[in-house]
Coordinates of N, CA and C in Angstrom, one line a residue:
M25 N 13.7 -14.5 -11.1 CA 12.7 -14.1 -10.6 C 11.4 -14.3 -10.6
L26 N 10.8 -14.8 -11.4 CA 9.0 -15.4 -11.5 C 9.5 -16.9 -10.4
K27 N 10.0 -17.5 -10.6 CA 10.2 -18.5 -9.7 C 10.6 -18.2 -8.2
L28 N 11.1 -16.7 -7.8 CA 11.1 -16.1 -6.7 C 9.9 -15.7 -6.1
V29 N 9.2 -15.6 -7.0 CA 7.9 -14.9 -6.8 C 7.1 -15.2 -6.0
Q30 N 6.7 -16.6 -7.0 CA 6.3 -17.7 -6.9 C 6.7 -18.6 -5.4
I31 N 7.6 -18.7 -5.3 CA 7.7 -19.1 -3.8 C 6.8 -18.2 -3.3
E32 N 7.7 -17.4 -3.0 CA 6.6 -16.0 -1.5 C 5.4 -16.3 -1.7
F33 N 4.3 -16.7 -2.4 CA 3.3 -16.5 -3.0 C 3.3 -17.9 -1.9
L34 N 3.7 -19.2 -2.3 CA 3.5 -20.2 -1.9 C 3.7 -20.4 -0.5
K35 N 4.5 -19.5 0.0 CA 5.2 -19.4 1.3 C 3.5 -18.8 2.3
L36 N 3.6 -18.0 1.6 CA 1.8 -17.1 2.1 C 1.0 -17.6 2.1
R37 N 0.7 -18.7 1.0 CA -0.6 -19.4 1.3 C -1.3 -20.0 2.1
R38 N 0.1 -20.3 3.1 CA 0.0 -20.8 4.6 C -0.6 -20.1 5.5
R39 N -0.3 -19.0 6.1 CA -0.4 -17.7 6.7 C -1.8 -16.7 6.5
T40 N -2.7 -18.0 7.1 CA -3.9 -17.0 7.2 C -4.1 -15.1 7.4
F41 N -2.9 -15.1 7.8 CA -3.7 -13.6 8.7 C -3.2 -12.5 8.0
V42 N -2.3 -12.9 6.7 CA -2.5 -12.3 5.3 C -3.0 -12.2 4.4
W43 N -4.4 -12.8 4.8 CA -5.7 -12.8 3.8 C -6.4 -12.6 4.3
M44 N -6.4 -12.3 5.6 CA -7.2 -11.3 6.4 C -7.3 -10.5 6.5
M45 N -6.1 -9.8 6.5 CA -5.7 -8.4 6.0 C -6.5 -7.9 5.2
M46 N -6.8 -8.5 4.0 CA -7.6 -8.2 3.3 C -8.5 -7.6 3.4
F47 N -9.6 -7.9 4.3 CA -11.0 -7.5 4.5 C -10.5 -5.7 5.0
S48 N -10.1 -5.9 5.4 CA -9.5 -4.4 5.8 C -10.1 -3.2 5.1
A49 N -10.1 -3.9 3.4 CA -10.0 -3.2 2.6 C -11.4 -2.7 2.7
L50 N -12.1 -3.5 2.8 CA -13.8 -3.4 3.5 C -14.2 -2.1 4.2
I51 N -13.1 -2.0 5.5 CA -13.6 -1.2 6.8 C -14.2 0.2 6.1
M52 N -13.3 1.3 5.2 CA -13.8 2.3 4.7 C -14.7 2.5 4.3
P53 N -15.5 1.6 2.9 CA -16.5 1.6 2.2 C -17.8 1.1 3.5
F54 N -17.6 0.0 3.7 CA -18.2 0.2 4.9 C -19.1 1.6 5.7
L55 N -17.7 2.4 7.0 CA -17.8 3.4 7.3 C -18.8 4.6 6.4
A56 N -18.2 4.7 5.4 CA -18.2 5.3 4.1 C -19.9 5.2 4.1
F57 N -20.5 4.3 3.7 CA -21.3 3.6 4.3 C -22.7 4.1 4.7
L58 N -22.5 3.5 6.3 CA -22.8 4.1 7.7 C -23.1 5.4 7.7
L59 N -21.9 6.9 7.6 CA -21.9 8.3 7.5 C -22.8 8.0 6.6
F60 N -22.7 8.5 5.2 CA -23.4 8.4 4.4 C -24.8 8.1 4.3
K61 N -25.1 6.5 5.2 CA -26.5 6.6 5.4 C -26.9 7.5 6.0
Y62 N -27.0 7.6 8.0 CA -27.3 7.9 9.0 C -27.2 9.2 9.4
A63 N -26.0 9.8 8.5 CA -25.5 11.0 9.1 C -25.2 12.4 7.8
W64 N -24.6 11.8 6.8 CA -24.6 13.0 5.9 C -25.6 12.7 4.6
D65 N -25.4 13.4 3.8 CA -26.0 13.0 2.4 C -25.3 13.5 1.2
T66 N -24.5 13.1 0.4 CA -23.9 13.0 -0.9 C -24.5 13.4 -1.6
G67 N -26.1 13.5 -1.4 CA -26.3 14.3 -3.1 C -26.1 14.2 -4.2
G68 N -26.0 12.7 -4.3 CA -25.9 12.0 -5.5 C -24.7 11.7 -6.4
D69 N -23.2 13.0 -5.4 CA -22.3 12.8 -6.0 C -21.3 11.7 -5.7
A70 N -20.7 10.9 -6.1 CA -20.4 9.8 -6.2 C -18.9 9.7 -5.6
V71 N -18.6 11.1 -6.3 CA -16.8 11.4 -5.8 C -16.4 11.2 -4.0
Q72 N -17.5 12.2 -4.0 CA -18.0 12.6 -2.8 C -17.8 11.6 -1.5
Y73 N -18.5 10.5 -2.4 CA -18.7 9.1 -1.3 C -17.1 8.6 -1.7
Y74 N -16.8 8.6 -3.0 CA -15.5 7.7 -2.8 C -14.1 8.1 -2.4
K75 N -14.4 9.7 -1.9 CA -13.3 10.4 -1.1 C -13.3 9.3 -0.2
W76 N -14.5 8.8 0.6 CA -14.4 8.5 1.8 C -13.9 6.9 2.0
S77 N -14.7 6.3 1.1 CA -14.5 4.5 1.1 C -13.1 4.2 0.6
A78 N -12.5 5.0 -0.4 CA -11.3 4.4 -1.0 C -10.3 5.4 -1.2
F79 N -10.3 6.7 -0.9 CA -9.1 8.0 -1.1 C -9.1 8.3 -0.2
G80 N -9.5 8.3 0.6 CA -8.5 9.0 2.5 C -8.3 7.8 3.6
V81 N -8.5 7.7 4.2 CA -8.0 6.3 5.5 C -7.4 5.7 4.6
T82 N -8.0 4.9 4.1 CA -7.4 4.0 3.4 C -5.7 4.0 2.7
L83 N -5.9 4.8 1.6 CA -4.4 5.9 1.2 C -4.1 6.1 2.1
F84 N -4.0 6.7 2.7 CA -2.8 7.0 4.4 C -3.0 6.4 5.5
I85 N -3.5 5.3 5.6 CA -3.4 4.3 7.3 C -3.5 2.8 6.7
I86 N -4.3 3.2 6.6 CA -4.8 0.9 6.0 C -3.9 0.4 5.7
L87 N -4.2 0.9 3.9 CA -3.2 0.6 2.7 C -1.7 0.4 3.4
P88 N -0.8 1.4 3.6 CA 0.2 1.6 4.2 C 0.4 0.5 5.9
V89 N -0.1 0.7 6.3 CA -0.3 -0.7 7.4 C -0.7 -1.6 7.3
V90 N -1.0 -2.1 6.4 CA -1.2 -4.0 5.7 C 0.0 -4.1 4.8
L91 N 0.4 -3.0 4.2 CA 1.3 -3.2 3.4 C 2.7 -3.0 4.5
G92 N 2.9 -2.7 5.5 CA 4.3 -2.5 6.1 C 4.4 -3.7 6.8
I93 N 3.1 -4.3 7.3 CA 3.1 -5.6 7.9 C 3.3 -7.0 7.1
L94 N 3.1 -7.0 6.2 CA 3.1 -8.0 4.7 C 4.3 -7.9 4.4
S95 N 5.5 -6.4 4.4 CA 6.6 -6.4 4.4 C 7.4 -6.8 4.9
T96 N 7.3 -6.8 6.2 CA 7.7 -7.7 7.5 C 7.7 -8.6 8.0
M97 N 6.4 -9.3 7.9 CA 6.4 -11.0 7.2 C 7.5 -11.4 6.2
L98 N 7.2 -10.8 5.0 CA 7.8 -11.3 4.1 C 9.6 -11.4 4.4
M99 N 10.2 -10.5 5.1 CA 11.0 -10.4 5.4 C 11.7 -11.1 6.3
Y100 N 10.5 -11.6 7.4 CA 10.9 -12.2 8.6 C 11.0 -13.3 8.4
N101 N 10.1 -14.2 7.4 CA 10.0 -16.0 7.1 C 11.0 -16.1 7.1
E102 N 12.1 -15.7 6.8 CA 13.5 -16.4 6.5 C 14.4 -16.1 7.5
N103 N 13.9 -15.3 8.3 CA 14.5 -15.2 9.4 C 14.3 -16.2 10.7
Q104 N 12.6 -16.0 10.8 CA 12.2 -17.2 11.9 C 12.6 -18.8 11.6
Y105 N 12.7 -19.1 10.1 CA 12.9 -20.6 10.0 C 14.6 -20.7 10.0
D106 N 15.4 -19.5 9.3 CA 16.6 -19.3 9.7 C 17.3 -20.1 8.0
T107 N 16.1 -19.9 6.6 CA 16.7 -20.3 6.0 C 17.0 -19.0 5.2
L108 N 17.6 -18.2 5.4 CA 18.0 -17.5 4.3 C 19.9 -17.5 3.8
K109 N 20.4 -18.0 5.0 CA 22.0 -18.8 5.1 C 21.9 -19.6 3.8
Q110 N 21.0 -20.4 3.6 CA 20.6 -21.6 2.5 C 20.4 -20.8 1.3
L111 N 19.5 -19.8 1.2 CA 19.4 -18.7 0.2 C 21.3 -18.5 -0.6
W112 N 22.0 -18.1 0.7 CA 23.3 -17.2 -0.1 C 24.0 -18.2 -0.7
I113 N 23.7 -19.7 0.0 CA 25.0 -20.6 -1.0 C 24.3 -21.3 -2.2
V114 N 22.8 -21.3 -2.5 CA 22.3 -21.6 -3.5 C 23.2 -21.4 -4.9
P115 N 23.5 -19.8 -4.8 CA 23.3 -19.2 -4.5 C 21.8 -18.3 -5.1
V116 N 21.7 -17.1 -4.4 CA 20.5 -16.2 -4.3 C 20.7 -15.0 -5.1
S117 N 20.2 -14.4 -6.4 CA 21.1 -12.5 -5.9 C 20.3 -12.2 -4.8
K118 N 21.2 -11.3 -3.9 CA 20.4 -10.1 -3.1 C 19.5 -9.3 -3.1
M119 N 19.5 -8.8 -4.9 CA 18.6 -7.9 -5.3 C 17.0 -8.6 -6.2
K120 N 17.8 -9.8 -6.3 CA 16.6 -10.7 -7.3 C 15.7 -11.4 -5.7
Y121 N 16.0 -11.7 -5.1 CA 15.4 -11.8 -3.4 C 14.9 -10.8 -3.2
F122 N 15.2 -9.2 -3.0 CA 14.7 -8.1 -2.2 C 13.4 -7.5 -3.2
F123 N 13.9 -7.9 -4.7 CA 13.0 -7.3 -5.4 C 11.3 -8.6 -6.3
S124 N 12.0 -9.6 -5.4 CA 10.9 -10.7 -5.2 C 9.8 -10.1 -4.4
K125 N 10.2 -10.1 -2.9 CA 9.6 -9.0 -2.5 C 8.4 -8.1 -2.7
F126 N 9.3 -7.2 -3.2 CA 8.7 -5.7 -3.7 C 7.8 -6.7 -4.1
I127 N 7.4 -7.3 -5.4 CA 6.1 -7.5 -6.6 C 5.0 -7.9 -6.2
V128 N 5.6 -8.9 -4.7 CA 4.4 -9.4 -4.3 C 3.9 -8.5 -3.3
V129 N 4.6 -7.5 -2.9 CA 3.7 -6.2 -1.9 C 3.1 -5.4 -2.9
L130 N 4.0 -5.5 -4.2 CA 3.0 -4.6 -5.4 C 1.5 -5.3 -5.9
I131 N 1.7 -6.9 -5.4 CA 0.6 -7.8 -6.0 C -0.5 -7.7 -5.6
Y132 N -0.1 -7.7 -4.1 CA -1.0 -7.5 -3.0 C -1.4 -6.2 -2.7
S133 N -1.1 -5.3 -3.3 CA -1.7 -3.6 -2.9 C -2.8 -3.6 -4.1
V134 N -2.3 -3.9 -5.3 CA -3.2 -4.1 -6.4 C -4.8 -4.7 -6.1
C135 N -4.5 -5.7 -5.5 CA -5.7 -6.8 -5.3 C -6.4 -6.2 -4.4
F136 N -5.2 -5.2 -3.3 CA -6.4 -4.9 -1.9 C -7.3 -3.7 -2.2
M137 N -6.7 -2.5 -3.1 CA -7.4 -1.7 -3.7 C -8.5 -2.1 -4.4
I138 N -8.3 -3.1 -5.6 CA -9.7 -3.9 -6.1 C -11.1 -4.4 -5.5
V139 N -10.7 -4.9 -4.3 CA -11.1 -5.4 -3.8 C -11.9 -4.0 -2.7
T140 N -11.2 -3.2 -2.5 CA -11.9 -1.7 -1.3 C -13.4 -0.7 -2.9
A141 N -12.6 -1.0 -4.4 CA -13.2 -0.6 -5.0 C -14.9 -1.5 -5.6
V142 N -14.8 -3.1 -5.4 CA -15.5 -3.6 -5.5 C -16.2 -3.0 -4.5
G143 N -15.7 -2.8 -2.9 CA -16.7 -2.6 -1.9 C -17.4 -1.4 -2.0
S144 N -16.7 -0.7 -2.6 CA -17.2 0.5 -2.5 C -18.2 1.1 -3.6
L145 N -18.3 0.6 -4.5 CA -19.6 0.3 -5.2 C -20.5 -1.1 -5.2
I146 N -19.8 -1.4 -4.1 CA -21.5 -3.0 -3.6 C -22.5 -1.5 -2.9
F147 N -21.6 -0.9 -1.7 CA -21.7 -0.4 -0.5 C -22.4 0.8 -1.0
S148 N -22.1 1.5 -2.5 CA -22.8 2.9 -2.8 C -24.0 2.5 -3.6
A149 N -24.2 1.0 -3.8 CA -25.5 0.6 -4.5 C -26.2 0.4 -3.7
L150 N -26.0 -0.1 -2.2 CA -26.7 -0.2 -1.4 C -27.3 1.0 -0.8
L151 N -26.5 2.4 -0.8 CA -26.9 3.7 -0.4 C -28.1 4.4 -1.0
G152 N -28.1 4.1 -2.2 CA -29.3 4.2 -3.1 C -29.4 5.6 -4.0
D153 N -28.8 6.7 -3.0 CA -29.2 8.0 -3.9 C -27.5 8.8 -4.7
I154 N -27.0 7.8 -4.8 CA -26.2 7.8 -6.1 C -26.0 7.3 -7.7
V155 N -26.1 8.3 -8.1 CA -26.7 7.5 -9.6 C -25.4 6.8 -10.4
F156 N -26.0 5.6 -10.5 CA -24.8 5.0 -11.0 C -24.6 5.3 -12.5
D157 N -23.6 5.6 -12.9 CA -22.4 5.9 -14.0 C -21.2 5.0 -14.6
W158 N -21.3 5.0 -15.3 CA -20.0 4.3 -15.7 C -19.0 5.0 -15.8
L159 N -19.0 6.4 -16.1 CA -17.8 7.1 -15.4 C -17.1 7.1 -14.5
N160 N -18.0 7.5 -13.8 CA -18.6 7.6 -12.1 C -16.9 5.9 -11.9
V161 N -17.7 4.8 -12.6 CA -17.1 3.6 -11.9 C -15.8 3.2 -12.1
I162 N -15.2 4.1 -13.9 CA -13.7 3.8 -14.6 C -13.3 4.5 -13.2
F163 N -13.3 5.7 -13.3 CA -12.6 6.7 -12.3 C -12.4 6.2 -11.6
L164 N -13.4 5.2 -10.3 CA -12.9 4.6 -9.2 C -12.4 3.6 -9.3
I165 N -12.2 2.7 -10.2 CA -11.2 1.6 -10.5 C -10.1 2.2 -11.4
R166 N -9.9 2.9 -11.4 CA -8.9 3.8 -12.2 C -7.9 4.5 -11.6
K167 N -8.1 5.7 -10.4 CA -7.3 5.6 -9.1 C -7.4 4.5 -8.6
C168 N -8.1 3.5 -8.4 CA -8.1 2.2 -6.8 C -6.3 1.6 -7.6
L169 N -6.3 1.7 -9.2 CA -5.0 0.8 -9.8 C -4.1 1.6 -9.4
E170 N -4.2 3.2 -9.7 CA -3.4 4.0 -9.5 C -2.4 3.6 -8.0
I171 N -3.7 4.3 -7.3 CA -3.1 4.0 -5.7 C -2.6 2.8 -5.1
G172 N -3.1 1.7 -5.9 CA -2.5 0.3 -5.7 C -1.1 0.1 -6.2
V173 N -0.8 0.5 -7.5 CA 0.6 0.8 -7.5 C 1.5 1.1 -6.8
I174 N 1.1 2.9 -6.9 CA 1.7 3.6 -6.4 C 2.3 3.6 -4.7
A175 N 1.4 2.5 -4.6 CA 1.5 2.8 -2.8 C 2.6 1.7 -1.9
A176 N 2.4 0.9 -3.4 CA 4.0 -0.3 -3.1 C 5.2 0.3 -3.6
F177 N 5.2 1.1 -3.7 CA 6.2 2.1 -4.5 C 6.8 3.2 -2.7
A178 N 5.6 3.6 -2.7 CA 5.6 4.6 -1.7 C 6.4 3.2 -0.5
M179 N 6.0 2.4 -0.5 CA 6.0 1.4 1.0 C 7.4 0.9 0.9
L180 N 8.3 1.1 -0.5 CA 9.8 0.5 -0.5 C 10.8 1.0 0.8
P181 N 10.7 2.2 1.7 CA 11.2 2.5 3.4 C 11.1 1.3 3.7
I182 N 9.8 1.3 3.6 CA 9.6 -0.1 5.1 C 10.3 -1.5 4.6
L183 N 10.2 -1.8 3.6 CA 10.6 -3.0 3.2 C 11.7 -3.1 3.2
A184 N 12.6 -2.3 2.9 CA 13.9 -2.1 3.4 C 14.4 -2.0 4.7
I185 N 13.5 -1.4 5.2 CA 14.3 -1.3 7.0 C 13.6 -2.7 7.6
A186 N 12.4 -3.7 6.9 CA 12.3 -5.2 7.3 C 13.9 -5.6 6.9
A187 N 14.3 -5.5 5.5 CA 15.5 -6.3 4.9 C 16.4 -5.9 6.2
T188 N 16.8 -4.7 6.7 CA 17.7 -4.7 7.7 C 17.9 -5.2 9.2
Q189 N 16.5 -6.1 9.6 CA 16.1 -6.7 11.2 C 16.3 -7.9 10.9
T190 N 16.6 -8.2 12.1 CA 15.7 -9.8 12.3 C 14.7 -9.9 12.4
G191 N 14.3 -9.5 13.5 CA 13.2 -8.7 14.0 C 12.0 -8.6 13.6
Y192 N 10.7 -8.5 14.3 CA 9.4 -7.8 13.3 C 9.2 -6.7 14.3
I193 N 9.3 -6.1 15.7 CA 9.1 -5.4 16.2 C 8.6 -4.1 15.8
L194 N 10.0 -3.9 15.5 CA 10.9 -2.0 15.2 C 10.3 -2.1 13.8
P195 N 10.6 -3.3 12.4 CA 9.6 -2.6 11.2 C 8.2 -2.0 11.4
V196 N 7.2 -3.3 12.7 CA 5.7 -2.9 12.5 C 6.1 -1.1 13.5
A197 N 6.4 -1.2 14.2 CA 6.3 -0.2 14.6 C 6.6 1.3 13.8
I198 N 7.7 1.1 13.5 CA 7.8 2.5 12.3 C 7.3 2.5 11.3
T199 N 6.6 1.1 10.4 CA 5.1 1.6 9.6 C 4.2 2.0 10.4
L200 N 4.0 2.2 11.8 CA 2.7 3.5 12.3 C 3.3 4.8 12.4
V201 N 4.3 4.8 12.8 CA 4.8 6.3 12.7 C 4.6 6.6 11.4
Y202 N 5.3 6.0 10.3 CA 5.2 5.9 8.7 C 3.9 6.3 8.2
A203 N 3.1 5.6 8.1 CA 1.4 5.7 8.2 C 1.2 7.2 8.3
F204 N 1.2 7.7 9.8 CA 0.4 8.8 10.9 C 2.0 10.1 9.9
L205 N 2.7 10.0 9.7 CA 3.4 11.0 9.5 C 3.0 11.4 8.0
G206 N 2.7 10.5 7.2 CA 2.1 10.3 5.8 C 1.4 12.2 5.6
S207 N 0.1 11.1 7.0 CA -1.3 11.7 7.0 C -1.1 13.3 7.6
I208 N 0.2 13.5 8.2 CA -0.6 15.0 8.7 C 0.8 15.7 7.6
I209 N 1.9 15.3 7.3 CA 2.9 15.9 6.4 C 2.3 16.3 5.1
V210 N 1.1 15.8 4.4 CA 1.2 16.4 3.7 C -0.3 17.8 3.5
S211 N -0.4 18.8 4.9 CA -0.8 19.3 4.8 C 0.1 20.7 4.8
I212 N 1.7 20.2 5.1 CA 2.7 20.6 5.3 C 3.6 21.3 4.0
N213 N 4.4 19.8 3.6 CA 4.9 19.3 2.5 C 5.0 18.5 2.1
T214 N 3.8 18.9 0.5 CA 4.2 17.5 -0.1 C 5.1 16.4 -0.3
Y215 N 6.2 17.0 -0.2 CA 6.9 16.8 -1.2 C 8.5 16.2 -0.2
I216 N 8.2 15.7 0.8 CA 9.2 15.5 1.9 C 9.0 13.7 2.3
H217 N 8.0 13.5 2.1 CA 7.0 12.0 2.5 C 6.7 11.2 1.6
P218 N 7.1 9.7 1.1 CA 6.3 9.1 -0.5 C 5.1 8.8 0.0
L219 N 4.4 9.3 1.3 CA 2.8 9.0 1.2 C 2.2 10.2 1.1
S220 N 2.8 11.2 1.3 CA 2.0 12.5 0.8 C 2.3 12.9 -0.9
S221 N 3.9 12.2 -1.1 CA 3.5 12.4 -2.7 C 3.3 11.8 -3.5
M222 N 1.8 10.7 -2.8 CA 2.1 9.7 -3.4 C 0.5 10.3 -3.8
A223 N -0.2 11.5 -2.5 CA -1.4 12.2 -2.7 C -1.8 13.3 -3.4
A224 N -0.5 14.0 -4.0 CA -0.2 14.5 -5.0 C 0.0 14.0 -6.2
I225 N 0.0 13.1 -6.7 CA -0.4 12.1 -7.7 C -1.1 11.9 -8.4
I226 N -2.2 11.6 -7.0 CA -3.4 10.7 -7.5 C -4.4 12.0 -7.5
A227 N -4.2 12.7 -6.9 CA -5.3 13.8 -7.2 C -4.6 14.7 -8.4
R228 N -3.8 14.9 -9.2 CA -3.0 15.6 -9.3 C -3.8 16.6 -10.8
N229 N -5.0 16.4 -10.9 CA -5.8 16.3 -11.8 C -7.3 17.9 -10.8
G230 N -7.1 17.3 -9.6 CA -8.0 17.9 -8.8 C -9.5 17.4 -8.5
D231 N -9.3 16.1 -9.2 CA -10.3 15.4 -9.0 C -11.2 14.7 -8.1
I232 N -10.1 14.6 -6.9 CA -10.4 14.2 -5.4 C -10.5 15.5 -4.8
P233 N -11.4 16.1 -4.5 CA -12.0 17.2 -3.5 C -11.3 16.9 -2.2
G234 N -10.2 17.9 -1.4 CA -9.8 17.6 -0.3 C -8.5 16.6 -0.1
L235 N -8.1 15.6 -0.9 CA -7.3 14.9 -0.4 C -6.1 15.7 -0.8
N236 N -5.8 16.3 -1.8 CA -4.9 17.5 -1.8 C -5.3 19.3 -1.6
D237 N -4.9 19.4 -0.8 CA -5.3 21.5 -0.5 C -4.6 22.1 -0.6
K238 N -3.5 22.0 -1.3 CA -2.3 22.6 -1.6 C -3.0 23.0 -3.7
E239 N -2.7 24.4 -3.6 CA -3.5 25.0 -4.8 C -2.6 24.7 -5.8
V240 N -1.7 24.8 -6.0 CA -0.1 24.1 -6.8 C 0.3 22.8 -6.3
T241 N 0.1 22.1 -7.2 CA 1.0 20.8 -6.8 C 1.9 20.4 -8.5
S242 N 3.2 20.0 -8.0 CA 4.1 19.6 -8.8 C 4.1 18.1 -8.6
V243 N 3.7 17.3 -10.1 CA 3.5 16.0 -9.9 C 5.4 15.5 -10.0
P244 N 6.0 16.0 -11.2 CA 7.1 15.6 -11.5 C 8.3 15.8 -10.3
M245 N 7.8 16.8 -9.3 CA 8.8 17.4 -7.5 C 7.8 15.9 -7.0
A246 N 6.7 15.7 -6.9 CA 6.4 14.4 -6.0 C 6.5 12.9 -6.7
I247 N 6.8 12.7 -7.7 CA 7.1 11.3 -8.3 C 8.8 11.6 -8.4
F248 N 9.6 12.7 -8.1 CA 11.5 13.0 -8.1 C 11.6 12.4 -6.7
S249 N 10.6 13.2 -6.2 CA 10.0 12.6 -4.5 C 10.5 11.1 -3.7
M250 N 10.1 10.5 -4.3 CA 9.2 8.9 -4.7 C 10.2 8.2 -5.1
L251 N 11.2 9.3 -6.1 CA 12.6 8.1 -7.1 C 13.6 8.0 -6.3
V252 N 13.6 9.4 -5.1 CA 14.4 9.5 -4.6 C 14.6 8.5 -3.1
W253 N 13.5 8.5 -2.7 CA 13.6 7.8 -1.4 C 13.0 6.0 -1.8
G254 N 13.2 5.4 -3.2 CA 12.9 4.3 -3.4 C 14.6 3.9 -3.5
I255 N 14.6 4.6 -4.5 CA 16.6 3.9 -4.6 C 17.2 4.6 -3.7
G256 N 17.3 5.5 -2.1 CA 17.6 5.1 -1.1 C 17.8 3.9 -0.6
S257 N 16.0 3.4 -0.6 CA 15.7 2.5 0.1 C 16.7 0.9 -0.4
V258 N 16.6 0.7 -1.6 CA 17.1 -0.2 -2.0 C 18.7 -0.3 -1.5
F259 N 19.1 1.2 -1.7 CA 20.6 1.0 -1.9 C 20.7 0.4 -0.2
L260 N 20.1 0.6 0.7 CA 19.8 0.1 2.5 C 19.7 -0.9 2.3
A261 N 18.4 -1.7 1.7 CA 18.1 -3.3 1.6 C 19.6 -3.7 0.8
K262 N 20.1 -3.7 0.2 CA 21.2 -3.9 -0.5 C 22.6 -3.9 0.4
V263 N 22.7 -2.7 0.9 CA 23.8 -3.3 2.2 C 23.7 -3.6 3.5
A264 N 22.3 -4.1 3.4 CA 21.6 -4.7 4.9 C 21.6 -6.3 4.1
L265 N 21.4 -7.1 3.2 CA 21.9 -8.2 2.9 C 23.2 -8.5 2.3
V266 N 23.7 -7.5 1.7 CA 24.9 -8.0 1.5 C 26.1 -8.1 3.2
R267 N 25.8 -7.6 4.0 CA 26.7 -8.2 5.7 C 25.6 -8.7 5.8
R268 N 24.5 -9.6 5.9 CA 24.0 -10.2 6.3 C 24.6 -12.0 5.7
K269 N 24.9 -12.6 6.4 CA 26.0 -14.2 5.6 C 24.9 -15.8 6.4

């Protein structure tokens, strides 16, 4: 498994676009800086700033879209160069093959959120009216790491869909719909979409104002929802990979 993960990273090393996508982690920290610098006032509330820089659009749109594109590229690599048949001949376990892709997505997701956290801290320092507090810094880093890990699991359906396709257009299109649905459904039913369930888990203590407007949120129910989606995704990927010769 570790060897497969290493090979995946070696392949991605030659893809400049994958690493360029990492810069999108700085989009919301920068926009939040401009917003609070010229339009709004944070009142010194770091959490309010972090909500915009790391816990809002990044969580629901930017990170899922980036991870969806990455998942599609990971699955498309073997199809592009017609090397999947050679992997089956070796032989490579189909589930190890799938989970090696997932581990790459997981690591990339965590790194993406670390960049978001660092960017948020840098721009908040430039903002000037937010009091530097280690508790706030630890809060930001902890939440970003949580988002990085949970978002990877929330994107399992997209990785599974990419495994069923030989092209990249459909998975990318579904990624866009998937991300926007997650941001809409969170205010309707928290537990029917992995991204909205992720928001319920991240905001479980009510410490991120406005992230989840529901008064009562069941974290076990959110975890169960993500577990069902995850198991279904793995099953779909297994069936799709077994059928591909």
